[in-house]
Short mmCIF file of C-alpha atoms and ligand atoms in Angstrom, two decimals:
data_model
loop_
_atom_site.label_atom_id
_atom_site.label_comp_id
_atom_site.label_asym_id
_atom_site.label_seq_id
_atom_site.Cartn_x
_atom_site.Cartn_y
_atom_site.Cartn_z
CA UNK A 1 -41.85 -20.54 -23.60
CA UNK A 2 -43.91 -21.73 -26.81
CA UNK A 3 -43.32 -25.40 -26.85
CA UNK A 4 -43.72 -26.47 -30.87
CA UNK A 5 -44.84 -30.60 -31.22
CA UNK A 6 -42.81 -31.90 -34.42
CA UNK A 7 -45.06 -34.28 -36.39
CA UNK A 8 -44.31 -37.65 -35.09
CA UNK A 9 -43.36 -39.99 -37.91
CA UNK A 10 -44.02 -44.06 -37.64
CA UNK A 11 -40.89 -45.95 -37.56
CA UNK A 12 -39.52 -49.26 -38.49
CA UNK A 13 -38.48 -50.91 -35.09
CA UNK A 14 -35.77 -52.93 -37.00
CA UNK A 15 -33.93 -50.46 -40.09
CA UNK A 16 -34.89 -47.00 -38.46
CA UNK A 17 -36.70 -45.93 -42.05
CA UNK A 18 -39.93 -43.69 -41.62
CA UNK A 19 -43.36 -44.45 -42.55
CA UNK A 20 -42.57 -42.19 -45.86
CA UNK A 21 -39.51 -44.48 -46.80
CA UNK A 22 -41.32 -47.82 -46.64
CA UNK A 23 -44.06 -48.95 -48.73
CA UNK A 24 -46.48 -50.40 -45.76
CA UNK A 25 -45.33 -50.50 -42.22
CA UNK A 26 -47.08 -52.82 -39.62
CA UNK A 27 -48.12 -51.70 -36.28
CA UNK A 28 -47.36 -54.11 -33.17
CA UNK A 29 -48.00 -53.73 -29.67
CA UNK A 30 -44.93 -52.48 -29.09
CA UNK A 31 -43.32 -51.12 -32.44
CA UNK A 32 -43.68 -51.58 -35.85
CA UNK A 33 -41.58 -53.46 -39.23
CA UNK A 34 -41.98 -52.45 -42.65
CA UNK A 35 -41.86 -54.63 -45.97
CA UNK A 36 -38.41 -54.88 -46.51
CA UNK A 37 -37.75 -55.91 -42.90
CA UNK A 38 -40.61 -58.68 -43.31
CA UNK A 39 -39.08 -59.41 -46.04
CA UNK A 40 -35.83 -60.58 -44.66
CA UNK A 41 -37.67 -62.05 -41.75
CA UNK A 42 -39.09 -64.65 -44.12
CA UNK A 43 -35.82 -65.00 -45.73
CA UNK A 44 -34.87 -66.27 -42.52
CA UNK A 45 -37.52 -68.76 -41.84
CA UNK A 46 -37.09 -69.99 -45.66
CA UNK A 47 -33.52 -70.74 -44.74
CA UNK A 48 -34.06 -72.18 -40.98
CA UNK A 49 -36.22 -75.52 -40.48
CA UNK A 50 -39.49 -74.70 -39.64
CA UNK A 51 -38.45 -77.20 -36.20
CA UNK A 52 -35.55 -75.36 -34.93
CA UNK A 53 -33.12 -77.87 -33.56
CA UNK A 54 -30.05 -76.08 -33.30
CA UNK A 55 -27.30 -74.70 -35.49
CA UNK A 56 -25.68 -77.73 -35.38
CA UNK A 57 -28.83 -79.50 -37.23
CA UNK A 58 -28.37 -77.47 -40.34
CA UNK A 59 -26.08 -77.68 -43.16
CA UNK A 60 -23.35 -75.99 -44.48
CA UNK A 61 -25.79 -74.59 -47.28
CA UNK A 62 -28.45 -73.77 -45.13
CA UNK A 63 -26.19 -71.79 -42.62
CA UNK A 64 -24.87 -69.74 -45.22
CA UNK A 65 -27.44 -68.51 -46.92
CA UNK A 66 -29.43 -67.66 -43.96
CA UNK A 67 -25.92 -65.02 -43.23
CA UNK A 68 -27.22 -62.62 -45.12
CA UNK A 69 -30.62 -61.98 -43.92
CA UNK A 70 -28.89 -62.19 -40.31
CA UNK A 71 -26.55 -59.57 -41.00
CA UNK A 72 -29.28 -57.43 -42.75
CA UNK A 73 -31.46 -57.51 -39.47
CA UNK A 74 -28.23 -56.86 -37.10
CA UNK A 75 -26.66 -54.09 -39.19
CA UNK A 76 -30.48 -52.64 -39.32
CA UNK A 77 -31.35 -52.74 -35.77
CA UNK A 78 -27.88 -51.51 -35.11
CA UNK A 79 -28.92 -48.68 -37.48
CA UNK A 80 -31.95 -47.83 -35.66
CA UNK A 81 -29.58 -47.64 -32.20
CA UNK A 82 -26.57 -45.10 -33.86
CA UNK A 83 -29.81 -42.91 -34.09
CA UNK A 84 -30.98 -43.49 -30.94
CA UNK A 85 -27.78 -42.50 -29.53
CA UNK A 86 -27.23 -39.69 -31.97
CA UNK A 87 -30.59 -38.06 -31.10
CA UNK A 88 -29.66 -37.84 -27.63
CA UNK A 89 -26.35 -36.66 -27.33
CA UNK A 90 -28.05 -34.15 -29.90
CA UNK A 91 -30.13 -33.42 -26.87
CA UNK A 92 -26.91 -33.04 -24.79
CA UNK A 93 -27.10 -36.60 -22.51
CA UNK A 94 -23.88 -37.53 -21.72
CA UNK A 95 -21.86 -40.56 -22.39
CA UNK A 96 -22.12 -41.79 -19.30
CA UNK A 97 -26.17 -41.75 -19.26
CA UNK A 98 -25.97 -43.67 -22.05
CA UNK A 99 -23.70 -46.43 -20.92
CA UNK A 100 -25.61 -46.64 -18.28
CA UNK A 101 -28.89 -47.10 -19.91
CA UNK A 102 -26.51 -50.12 -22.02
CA UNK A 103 -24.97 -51.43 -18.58
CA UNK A 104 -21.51 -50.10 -20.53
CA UNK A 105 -19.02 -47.90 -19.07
CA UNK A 106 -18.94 -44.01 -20.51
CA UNK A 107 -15.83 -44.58 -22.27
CA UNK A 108 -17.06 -47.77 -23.77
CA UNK A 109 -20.35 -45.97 -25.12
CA UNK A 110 -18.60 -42.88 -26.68
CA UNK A 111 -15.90 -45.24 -28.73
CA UNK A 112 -18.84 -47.63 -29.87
CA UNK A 113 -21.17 -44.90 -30.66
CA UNK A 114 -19.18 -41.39 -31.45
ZN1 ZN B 1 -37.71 -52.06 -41.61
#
């Protein structure tokens, strides 16, 4: 059996894209975030006080416009996880493997994830 090695591409730990979708990506110790995704991080800390002192501290204005960037950063990372899952039931690992790995039951991973 000839064993073929796929180029590995560099991905975004928080949207999933490739180092050939982003402009720069930066290397951590254990993952990386592109531009885009470090720019919505800031967006964040723009709308938060730099002295985090609970939700309740900030106002109605500053709550809302720090939804956005939130939701960018959930819906990304959720992203990256649908292709987690996808490239291993692509590998044939069942439903219930992968609950397990997210401490869900089978049937709650397949109607999450499927
Ligand atoms: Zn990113």
């Amino acid at each position: 059996m000839i064993l073929r090695r796929r180029p590995r591409r560099l991905r975004c730990s928080f949207c999933g894209k490739t180092d050939a979708q982003v402009t720069r990506l930066i290397g951590g110790s254990r993952g990386y975030i592109c531009d885009t995704c470090v720019g919505v991080c800031n967006k964040i800390l723009e709308a938060t006080p730099a002295s985090f002192e609970g939700w309740q501290s900030m106002s109605d204005d500053e709550l809302l416009n720090s939804l956005a960037p939130c939701l960018a950063t959930v819906e990304g990372t959720r992203h990256v996880l649908q292709e987690q899952v996808d490239t291993l039931r692509q590998r044939g690992v069942s439903w219930e493997a992968i609950g397990k790995s997210l401490g869900i039951s089978r049937q709650a991973a397949w109607e999450r994830f499927s």
